[in-house]
């Protein structure tokens, strides 16, 4: 199953996600446990899914634009969350604005707090049903993680970080990403939380 | 995982499919083997996916309308066909018109030739890369299956059958179906070939 067109094989699994994406919530809460014990190197890649939707001509999520699909996804999320033993509420506002926490996420994508931070934000959105795009909210989350909240928030709102998120979103688009989560392994795309196991298998096969 | 709102539990698995749908091709070639040995009753439910797309405002498949998704699906189909050990070619024309074979399918949906017929049609489309919406082609397929081709073709083109396919498509829409294949078990929807195993599990759990 190896793609012979790839330059070289690595054991890197890129996890492209968006904090406002409900299926990304599922992956955020299970990917690290799933990769535990493997030699796979997890690369966190936050990107702005809404910007990609906009280029497609969509003002919002397809789960809002297509009522039947939206209704299905609501039920599917209940089943998948139950399968994984995760708490879950369809938020009263969907999709929620996540620009500030996404900027914090790209600032921290190579740090050890990226996972705990993203899980905390997505739980606020998808479990507590709260807004997450305010400095107050993100400050509280960072403090609870015992991180230097003031410094992180200042840097997250710098032009350098704003631009880094735009560049990473453009990179997602260039890779052919159209939804979240998407996993990329040696140039192979796997779309959707339910394809995470396939991506892991591909990574293990490719890096032998 | 049972849905308590359902009227009653059965061991019926409804398989809603479209002969022009590439992911339906995968399911057509594996569903009967997967259900073998279970007590699950398979109900074949052909419906016109294009009519549902049209009501959504789409003139063709989202795999054509959204280039990035279409590119992904082409690669995904190669991987999934390899996983299942199925021959596969992305057809030079997609999606192909399938109205006549769909009418034959609804005529035969309760017969024992429904599976062999649908597999033969979808192989012509997705393996041999041939048109399938002609009386000549369908006549040949029916004859090869040792079926009364003339009689079946005459009945398939009757107003009664044309109408039955319209009614069944309206029923699909009423159930909230927006893509193919979709599996329905005791009112629960499972969308996509890769959710077939979940649908089977649900059916086995519900019918205890």
CSV table of C-alpha atoms in Angstrom, one decimal:
chain,number,residue,atom,x,y,z
A,1,UNK,CA,0.0,0.0,0.0
A,2,UNK,CA,3.0,2.3,-0.2
A,3,UNK,CA,2.9,5.3,-2.5
A,4,UNK,CA,6.0,5.0,-4.7
A,5,UNK,CA,5.8,8.7,-5.7
A,6,UNK,CA,6.7,9.9,-2.3
A,7,UNK,CA,10.2,11.4,-1.9
A,8,UNK,CA,11.0,9.5,1.3
A,9,UNK,CA,9.3,7.7,4.0
A,10,UNK,CA,9.1,9.1,7.5
A,11,UNK,CA,7.2,8.1,10.6
A,12,UNK,CA,5.5,11.5,10.9
A,13,UNK,CA,1.7,11.7,11.1
A,14,UNK,CA,0.4,15.2,10.4
A,15,UNK,CA,-2.8,16.0,12.2
A,16,UNK,CA,-4.6,18.9,10.5
A,17,UNK,CA,-7.4,20.2,12.7
A,18,UNK,CA,-9.6,23.1,13.5
A,19,UNK,CA,-10.9,23.8,17.1
A,20,UNK,CA,-14.3,24.6,15.8
A,21,UNK,CA,-14.7,21.3,14.1
A,22,UNK,CA,-16.8,18.7,15.9
A,23,UNK,CA,-15.0,15.7,14.4
A,24,UNK,CA,-11.6,17.3,15.3
A,25,UNK,CA,-12.9,17.2,18.9
A,26,UNK,CA,-13.1,13.4,18.7
A,27,UNK,CA,-9.5,13.1,17.4
A,28,UNK,CA,-8.1,15.6,19.8
A,29,UNK,CA,-9.3,13.3,22.7
A,30,UNK,CA,-8.0,10.0,21.3
A,31,UNK,CA,-5.0,10.6,19.1
A,32,UNK,CA,-2.3,10.7,21.7
A,33,UNK,CA,-3.5,7.5,23.5
A,34,UNK,CA,-3.7,5.8,20.1
A,35,UNK,CA,-0.1,6.7,19.2
A,36,UNK,CA,1.2,5.8,22.6
A,37,UNK,CA,3.7,3.0,22.3
A,38,UNK,CA,4.3,3.5,18.6
A,39,UNK,CA,7.4,5.3,17.1
A,40,UNK,CA,5.1,7.6,15.2
A,41,UNK,CA,5.9,11.3,15.5
A,42,UNK,CA,2.7,13.4,15.8
A,43,UNK,CA,2.8,16.8,14.2
A,44,UNK,CA,0.0,19.2,15.2
A,45,UNK,CA,-1.2,21.3,12.3
A,46,UNK,CA,-4.0,23.8,13.2
A,47,UNK,CA,-5.5,25.5,10.1
A,48,UNK,CA,-8.6,27.7,9.5
A,49,UNK,CA,-11.2,25.4,8.0
A,50,UNK,CA,-13.6,28.3,7.5
A,51,UNK,CA,-11.2,30.0,5.1
A,52,UNK,CA,-11.1,26.9,3.0
A,53,UNK,CA,-14.9,26.7,3.1
A,54,UNK,CA,-15.0,30.4,2.0
A,55,UNK,CA,-12.9,29.7,-1.1
A,56,UNK,CA,-15.3,26.9,-1.9
A,57,UNK,CA,-18.1,29.6,-1.8
A,58,UNK,CA,-19.5,28.5,1.5
A,59,UNK,CA,-20.3,31.1,4.2
A,60,UNK,CA,-20.4,28.4,6.9
A,61,UNK,CA,-20.1,24.7,7.6
A,62,UNK,CA,-21.7,22.2,5.2
A,63,UNK,CA,-23.3,20.7,8.3
A,64,UNK,CA,-25.3,24.0,8.4
A,65,UNK,CA,-25.7,24.5,4.7
A,66,UNK,CA,-27.0,20.9,4.1
A,67,UNK,CA,-29.7,20.2,6.6
A,68,UNK,CA,-30.0,16.5,6.0
A,69,UNK,CA,-26.2,16.1,6.4
A,70,UNK,CA,-26.3,18.3,9.5
A,71,UNK,CA,-29.0,16.2,11.1
A,72,UNK,CA,-27.0,13.0,10.4
A,73,UNK,CA,-23.8,14.4,11.8
A,74,UNK,CA,-25.6,15.4,15.1
A,75,UNK,CA,-26.7,11.8,15.6
A,76,UNK,CA,-23.4,10.4,14.3
A,77,UNK,CA,-21.5,12.5,16.9
A,78,UNK,CA,-23.6,11.1,19.7
A,79,UNK,CA,-22.8,7.5,18.6
A,80,UNK,CA,-19.0,8.2,18.0
A,81,UNK,CA,-18.6,10.0,21.4
A,82,UNK,CA,-20.3,7.1,23.1
A,83,UNK,CA,-18.1,4.7,21.3
A,84,UNK,CA,-15.0,6.5,22.6
A,85,UNK,CA,-16.4,7.2,26.0
A,86,UNK,CA,-16.3,10.9,25.6
A,87,UNK,CA,-18.7,13.5,27.0
A,88,UNK,CA,-20.5,15.3,24.2
A,89,UNK,CA,-23.1,18.1,23.6
A,90,UNK,CA,-24.0,19.5,20.2
A,91,UNK,CA,-23.3,23.2,20.9
A,92,UNK,CA,-26.1,25.8,20.8
A,93,UNK,CA,-24.0,27.8,18.4
A,94,UNK,CA,-22.3,26.0,15.5
A,95,UNK,CA,-19.8,26.5,14.2
A,96,UNK,CA,-18.3,28.7,16.9
A,97,UNK,CA,-15.6,31.3,16.2
A,98,UNK,CA,-12.2,30.0,17.3
A,99,UNK,CA,-9.7,32.5,15.8
A,100,UNK,CA,-7.9,33.4,19.0
A,101,UNK,CA,-7.5,29.9,20.3
A,102,UNK,CA,-6.4,28.8,16.8
A,103,UNK,CA,-3.7,31.5,17.0
A,104,UNK,CA,-2.6,30.2,20.4
A,105,UNK,CA,-2.6,26.7,19.0
A,106,UNK,CA,-0.3,27.5,16.1
A,107,UNK,CA,2.0,29.4,18.5
A,108,UNK,CA,2.1,26.2,20.6
A,109,UNK,CA,2.0,23.5,17.9
A,110,UNK,CA,5.6,22.3,18.7
A,111,UNK,CA,5.3,22.5,22.5
A,112,UNK,CA,4.2,19.9,25.0
A,113,UNK,CA,1.1,21.9,26.0
A,114,UNK,CA,-0.5,21.8,22.5
A,115,UNK,CA,-2.6,18.7,23.3
A,116,UNK,CA,-3.9,19.8,26.7
A,117,UNK,CA,-4.6,23.3,25.5
A,118,UNK,CA,-6.6,22.1,22.4
A,119,UNK,CA,-8.5,19.5,24.5
A,120,UNK,CA,-9.4,22.2,27.0
A,121,UNK,CA,-10.7,24.6,24.3
A,122,UNK,CA,-12.7,22.0,22.5
A,123,UNK,CA,-14.3,20.7,25.7
A,124,UNK,CA,-15.4,24.3,26.5
A,125,UNK,CA,-17.0,24.4,23.1
A,126,UNK,CA,-18.4,20.9,22.7
A,127,UNK,CA,-19.0,19.8,26.3
A,128,UNK,CA,-19.7,23.0,28.3
A,129,UNK,CA,-21.3,24.7,25.3
A,130,UNK,CA,-19.4,28.0,25.9
A,131,UNK,CA,-17.9,30.6,23.6
A,132,UNK,CA,-14.1,30.2,23.3
A,133,UNK,CA,-13.0,33.2,21.2
A,134,UNK,CA,-12.3,35.7,23.9
A,135,UNK,CA,-9.1,36.7,25.7
A,136,UNK,CA,-10.9,36.1,29.1
A,137,UNK,CA,-11.8,32.6,28.3
A,138,UNK,CA,-8.4,31.7,26.8
A,139,UNK,CA,-6.6,33.4,29.6
A,140,UNK,CA,-8.5,31.2,32.1
A,141,UNK,CA,-7.7,28.0,30.1
A,142,UNK,CA,-4.0,28.9,29.9
A,143,UNK,CA,-3.8,29.7,33.6
A,144,UNK,CA,-5.5,26.4,34.5
A,145,UNK,CA,-2.7,24.7,32.5
A,146,UNK,CA,-0.2,26.7,34.6
A,147,UNK,CA,1.1,28.5,31.5
A,148,UNK,CA,2.2,32.1,31.2
A,149,UNK,CA,-1.1,33.3,30.0
A,150,UNK,CA,-0.3,37.0,29.5
A,151,UNK,CA,2.8,36.3,27.5
A,152,UNK,CA,1.2,33.7,25.3
A,153,UNK,CA,-1.9,35.8,24.6
A,154,UNK,CA,0.3,38.8,23.6
A,155,UNK,CA,2.4,36.7,21.3
A,156,UNK,CA,-0.7,34.9,19.8
A,157,UNK,CA,-2.0,38.3,18.8
A,158,UNK,CA,1.2,39.4,17.1
A,159,UNK,CA,1.3,39.9,13.3
A,160,UNK,CA,3.9,37.1,13.1
A,161,UNK,CA,1.5,34.6,14.5
A,162,UNK,CA,-1.5,35.9,12.6
A,163,UNK,CA,0.5,35.4,9.5
A,164,UNK,CA,1.8,32.0,10.4
A,165,UNK,CA,-1.8,30.8,10.7
A,166,UNK,CA,-2.7,32.2,7.3
A,167,UNK,CA,0.4,30.5,5.8
A,168,UNK,CA,-0.4,27.2,7.4
A,169,UNK,CA,-4.0,27.4,6.1
A,170,UNK,CA,-2.7,28.1,2.6
A,171,UNK,CA,-0.4,25.0,3.0
A,172,UNK,CA,-3.4,22.9,4.0
A,173,UNK,CA,-5.2,24.0,0.9
A,174,UNK,CA,-2.1,23.2,-1.2
A,175,UNK,CA,-2.0,19.7,0.2
A,176,UNK,CA,-5.6,19.2,-1.0
A,177,UNK,CA,-7.2,19.4,2.5
A,178,UNK,CA,-10.9,20.2,2.4
A,179,UNK,CA,-12.2,19.1,5.8
A,180,UNK,CA,-11.1,18.5,9.4
A,181,UNK,CA,-9.6,16.4,10.8
A,182,UNK,CA,-7.3,15.3,8.0
A,183,UNK,CA,-4.2,13.2,8.5
A,184,UNK,CA,-1.2,13.3,6.2
A,185,UNK,CA,1.3,10.5,6.1
A,186,UNK,CA,4.1,10.6,3.4
A,187,UNK,CA,1.8,12.6,1.2
A,188,UNK,CA,-1.2,10.4,1.6
A,189,UNK,CA,-4.4,12.1,2.9
A,190,UNK,CA,-6.9,10.5,5.2
A,191,UNK,CA,-10.0,12.6,5.8
A,192,UNK,CA,-12.1,12.2,8.9
A,193,UNK,CA,-11.7,11.1,12.5
A,194,UNK,CA,-12.9,7.6,11.5
A,195,UNK,CA,-9.9,7.3,9.2
A,196,UNK,CA,-7.3,7.9,12.0
A,197,UNK,CA,-6.7,4.2,12.4
A,198,UNK,CA,-6.0,3.9,8.6
A,199,UNK,CA,-3.5,6.8,8.8
A,200,UNK,CA,-1.7,5.2,11.7
A,201,UNK,CA,-1.6,1.8,9.9
A,202,UNK,CA,-0.2,3.6,6.8
A,203,UNK,CA,2.4,5.3,8.9
A,204,UNK,CA,3.5,2.1,10.5
A,205,UNK,CA,3.7,0.3,7.1
A,206,UNK,CA,5.6,3.2,5.4
A,207,UNK,CA,8.2,3.6,8.1
A,208,UNK,CA,9.3,0.0,8.2
B,1,UNK,CA,-26.5,1.9,21.9
B,2,UNK,CA,-30.1,1.2,21.1
B,3,UNK,CA,-32.4,4.1,20.0
B,4,UNK,CA,-35.3,4.0,22.4
B,5,UNK,CA,-37.5,6.1,20.1
B,6,UNK,CA,-37.8,3.3,17.6
B,7,UNK,CA,-41.2,1.6,17.3
B,8,UNK,CA,-39.8,-1.9,17.3
B,9,UNK,CA,-36.5,-3.7,16.7
B,10,UNK,CA,-36.0,-5.9,13.6
B,11,UNK,CA,-33.0,-7.5,12.2
B,12,UNK,CA,-33.4,-5.8,8.8
B,13,UNK,CA,-30.6,-3.8,7.3
B,14,UNK,CA,-31.7,-1.5,4.5
B,15,UNK,CA,-29.0,-0.9,1.9
B,16,UNK,CA,-29.7,2.4,0.0
B,17,UNK,CA,-27.6,2.6,-3.0
B,18,UNK,CA,-27.1,4.1,-6.5
B,19,UNK,CA,-25.4,2.2,-9.4
B,20,UNK,CA,-23.6,5.4,-10.4
B,21,UNK,CA,-22.1,5.9,-7.0
B,22,UNK,CA,-18.4,4.7,-6.6
B,23,UNK,CA,-18.7,4.0,-2.9
B,24,UNK,CA,-21.8,1.9,-3.6
B,25,UNK,CA,-19.7,-0.2,-5.9
B,26,UNK,CA,-17.5,-1.2,-2.9
B,27,UNK,CA,-20.5,-2.1,-0.8
B,28,UNK,CA,-22.2,-4.0,-3.6
B,29,UNK,CA,-19.2,-6.3,-3.8
B,30,UNK,CA,-18.8,-7.0,-0.1
B,31,UNK,CA,-22.2,-6.7,1.7
B,32,UNK,CA,-23.5,-10.2,1.1
B,33,UNK,CA,-20.3,-11.9,2.2
B,34,UNK,CA,-20.2,-9.7,5.3
B,35,UNK,CA,-23.8,-10.7,6.2
B,36,UNK,CA,-23.3,-14.4,5.5
B,37,UNK,CA,-23.8,-16.4,8.6
B,38,UNK,CA,-25.8,-13.7,10.4
B,39,UNK,CA,-29.5,-13.6,10.8
B,40,UNK,CA,-29.6,-10.1,9.3
B,41,UNK,CA,-32.2,-9.6,6.6
B,42,UNK,CA,-30.7,-7.5,3.8
B,43,UNK,CA,-33.2,-5.1,2.1
B,44,UNK,CA,-32.0,-3.7,-1.2
B,45,UNK,CA,-33.1,-0.1,-1.7
B,46,UNK,CA,-32.0,1.5,-5.0
B,47,UNK,CA,-32.7,5.3,-5.2
B,48,UNK,CA,-31.8,8.1,-7.5
B,49,UNK,CA,-29.0,10.0,-5.8
B,50,UNK,CA,-28.8,12.6,-8.6
B,51,UNK,CA,-32.4,13.7,-7.8
B,52,UNK,CA,-31.4,14.3,-4.2
B,53,UNK,CA,-28.4,16.3,-5.3
B,54,UNK,CA,-30.6,18.3,-7.6
B,55,UNK,CA,-32.9,19.3,-4.7
B,56,UNK,CA,-29.7,20.4,-2.9
B,57,UNK,CA,-29.0,22.7,-5.8
B,58,UNK,CA,-26.2,20.5,-7.3
B,59,UNK,CA,-26.2,19.7,-11.0
B,60,UNK,CA,-23.8,16.8,-10.5
B,61,UNK,CA,-21.8,14.9,-7.8
B,62,UNK,CA,-20.0,16.8,-5.1
B,63,UNK,CA,-16.9,14.8,-6.2
B,64,UNK,CA,-17.1,16.9,-9.4
B,65,UNK,CA,-18.2,20.2,-7.9
B,66,UNK,CA,-15.5,20.2,-5.2
B,67,UNK,CA,-12.2,19.5,-6.9
B,68,UNK,CA,-10.2,18.8,-3.8
B,69,UNK,CA,-12.7,16.4,-2.5
B,70,UNK,CA,-12.9,14.7,-5.9
B,71,UNK,CA,-9.1,14.3,-6.0
B,72,UNK,CA,-9.2,12.8,-2.5
B,73,UNK,CA,-12.0,10.4,-3.4
B,74,UNK,CA,-10.1,9.1,-6.4
B,75,UNK,CA,-7.1,8.2,-4.2
B,76,UNK,CA,-9.3,6.9,-1.4
B,77,UNK,CA,-11.2,4.6,-3.8
B,78,UNK,CA,-7.8,3.0,-5.0
B,79,UNK,CA,-6.9,2.3,-1.4
B,80,UNK,CA,-10.3,1.0,-0.4
B,81,UNK,CA,-10.6,-1.3,-3.5
B,82,UNK,CA,-7.1,-2.6,-2.7
B,83,UNK,CA,-8.1,-3.2,0.9
B,84,UNK,CA,-11.1,-5.3,-0.2
B,85,UNK,CA,-9.2,-7.0,-3.1
B,86,UNK,CA,-11.6,-5.5,-5.7
B,87,UNK,CA,-10.7,-4.5,-9.2
B,88,UNK,CA,-11.1,-0.7,-9.7
B,89,UNK,CA,-10.8,2.0,-12.4
B,90,UNK,CA,-11.9,5.6,-12.0
B,91,UNK,CA,-14.3,5.9,-14.9
B,92,UNK,CA,-13.5,8.3,-17.8
B,93,UNK,CA,-17.0,9.7,-17.3
B,94,UNK,CA,-18.2,10.4,-13.8
B,95,UNK,CA,-20.9,10.2,-12.7
B,96,UNK,CA,-22.4,8.0,-15.4
B,97,UNK,CA,-26.1,7.9,-16.2
B,98,UNK,CA,-27.7,4.8,-14.7
B,99,UNK,CA,-31.5,5.4,-15.0
B,100,UNK,CA,-32.3,2.2,-16.9
B,101,UNK,CA,-30.3,-0.2,-14.7
B,102,UNK,CA,-31.7,1.6,-11.7
B,103,UNK,CA,-35.2,0.9,-13.0
B,104,UNK,CA,-34.3,-2.8,-13.5
B,105,UNK,CA,-32.8,-2.8,-9.9
B,106,UNK,CA,-36.0,-1.5,-8.3
B,107,UNK,CA,-38.0,-4.1,-10.3
B,108,UNK,CA,-35.7,-6.8,-9.0
B,109,UNK,CA,-35.1,-5.5,-5.5
B,110,UNK,CA,-36.9,-8.4,-3.8
B,111,UNK,CA,-35.5,-11.1,-6.1
B,112,UNK,CA,-32.5,-13.3,-5.8
B,113,UNK,CA,-30.9,-11.8,-8.9
B,114,UNK,CA,-30.6,-8.2,-7.4
B,115,UNK,CA,-27.1,-8.7,-6.1
B,116,UNK,CA,-25.6,-10.3,-9.2
B,117,UNK,CA,-27.3,-7.8,-11.5
B,118,UNK,CA,-26.1,-4.8,-9.6
B,119,UNK,CA,-22.6,-6.1,-9.3
B,120,UNK,CA,-22.5,-6.8,-13.1
B,121,UNK,CA,-23.7,-3.2,-13.9
B,122,UNK,CA,-21.3,-1.5,-11.5
B,123,UNK,CA,-18.4,-3.6,-12.7
B,124,UNK,CA,-19.2,-2.5,-16.3
B,125,UNK,CA,-19.1,1.1,-15.1
B,126,UNK,CA,-16.2,1.0,-12.6
B,127,UNK,CA,-14.0,-1.8,-13.9
B,128,UNK,CA,-14.6,-1.9,-17.7
B,129,UNK,CA,-15.2,1.9,-17.9
B,130,UNK,CA,-18.3,1.4,-20.1
B,131,UNK,CA,-21.6,3.2,-20.5
B,132,UNK,CA,-24.4,1.3,-18.7
B,133,UNK,CA,-27.5,3.3,-19.5
B,134,UNK,CA,-28.6,1.5,-22.8
B,135,UNK,CA,-31.0,-1.3,-23.5
B,136,UNK,CA,-28.3,-3.1,-25.4
B,137,UNK,CA,-25.9,-3.1,-22.5
B,138,UNK,CA,-28.5,-4.1,-19.9
B,139,UNK,CA,-30.0,-6.8,-22.2
B,140,UNK,CA,-26.5,-8.4,-22.5
B,141,UNK,CA,-26.1,-8.3,-18.7
B,142,UNK,CA,-29.5,-9.8,-18.1
B,143,UNK,CA,-28.8,-12.5,-20.6
B,144,UNK,CA,-25.5,-13.4,-19.1
B,145,UNK,CA,-27.3,-13.9,-15.8
B,146,UNK,CA,-29.7,-16.2,-17.7
B,147,UNK,CA,-32.7,-14.0,-17.0
B,148,UNK,CA,-35.6,-13.2,-19.3
B,149,UNK,CA,-34.1,-10.0,-20.6
B,150,UNK,CA,-36.9,-8.9,-23.0
B,151,UNK,CA,-39.6,-9.2,-20.3
B,152,UNK,CA,-37.5,-7.5,-17.6
B,153,UNK,CA,-36.6,-4.6,-19.9
B,154,UNK,CA,-40.2,-4.1,-21.0
B,155,UNK,CA,-41.4,-4.1,-17.4
B,156,UNK,CA,-38.5,-1.9,-16.2
B,157,UNK,CA,-39.6,0.8,-18.7
B,158,UNK,CA,-43.3,0.7,-17.6
B,159,UNK,CA,-44.9,3.7,-15.9
B,160,UNK,CA,-45.4,1.6,-12.8
B,161,UNK,CA,-41.7,1.0,-12.4
B,162,UNK,CA,-40.7,4.5,-13.3
B,163,UNK,CA,-43.0,5.7,-10.6
B,164,UNK,CA,-41.8,3.2,-8.1
B,165,UNK,CA,-38.3,4.5,-8.4
B,166,UNK,CA,-39.5,8.1,-7.9
B,167,UNK,CA,-41.5,7.1,-4.8
B,168,UNK,CA,-38.5,5.2,-3.4
B,169,UNK,CA,-36.2,8.2,-4.0
B,170,UNK,CA,-38.8,10.4,-2.2
B,171,UNK,CA,-38.7,7.9,0.7
B,172,UNK,CA,-34.9,8.1,0.8
B,173,UNK,CA,-35.1,11.8,1.1
B,174,UNK,CA,-37.8,11.6,3.8
B,175,UNK,CA,-35.5,9.3,5.8
B,176,UNK,CA,-32.8,12.0,5.7
B,177,UNK,CA,-30.6,10.2,3.2
B,178,UNK,CA,-28.2,12.6,1.4
B,179,UNK,CA,-25.5,10.2,0.0
B,180,UNK,CA,-24.9,6.7,-1.1
B,181,UNK,CA,-24.5,4.1,0.2
B,182,UNK,CA,-26.5,4.7,3.3
B,183,UNK,CA,-27.6,1.9,5.7
B,184,UNK,CA,-30.7,2.1,7.8
B,185,UNK,CA,-31.2,-0.1,10.8
B,186,UNK,CA,-34.2,0.5,13.1
B,187,UNK,CA,-34.3,4.1,12.1
B,188,UNK,CA,-30.6,4.7,12.6
B,189,UNK,CA,-28.7,6.0,9.5
B,190,UNK,CA,-25.1,5.0,8.7
B,191,UNK,CA,-23.6,6.9,5.8
B,192,UNK,CA,-20.8,5.5,3.6
B,193,UNK,CA,-19.3,2.2,2.7
B,194,UNK,CA,-16.9,2.5,5.6
B,195,UNK,CA,-19.8,2.6,8.1
B,196,UNK,CA,-21.2,-0.8,6.9
B,197,UNK,CA,-19.6,-2.6,9.8
B,198,UNK,CA,-21.1,-0.2,12.3
B,199,UNK,CA,-24.5,-0.7,10.7
B,200,UNK,CA,-24.1,-4.5,11.0
B,201,UNK,CA,-23.0,-4.2,14.6
B,202,UNK,CA,-26.0,-2.0,15.3
B,203,UNK,CA,-28.4,-4.5,13.7
B,204,UNK,CA,-26.9,-7.4,15.7
B,205,UNK,CA,-27.2,-5.4,19.0
B,206,UNK,CA,-30.8,-4.2,18.2
B,207,UNK,CA,-32.2,-7.6,17.3
B,208,UNK,CA,-31.1,-9.5,20.4
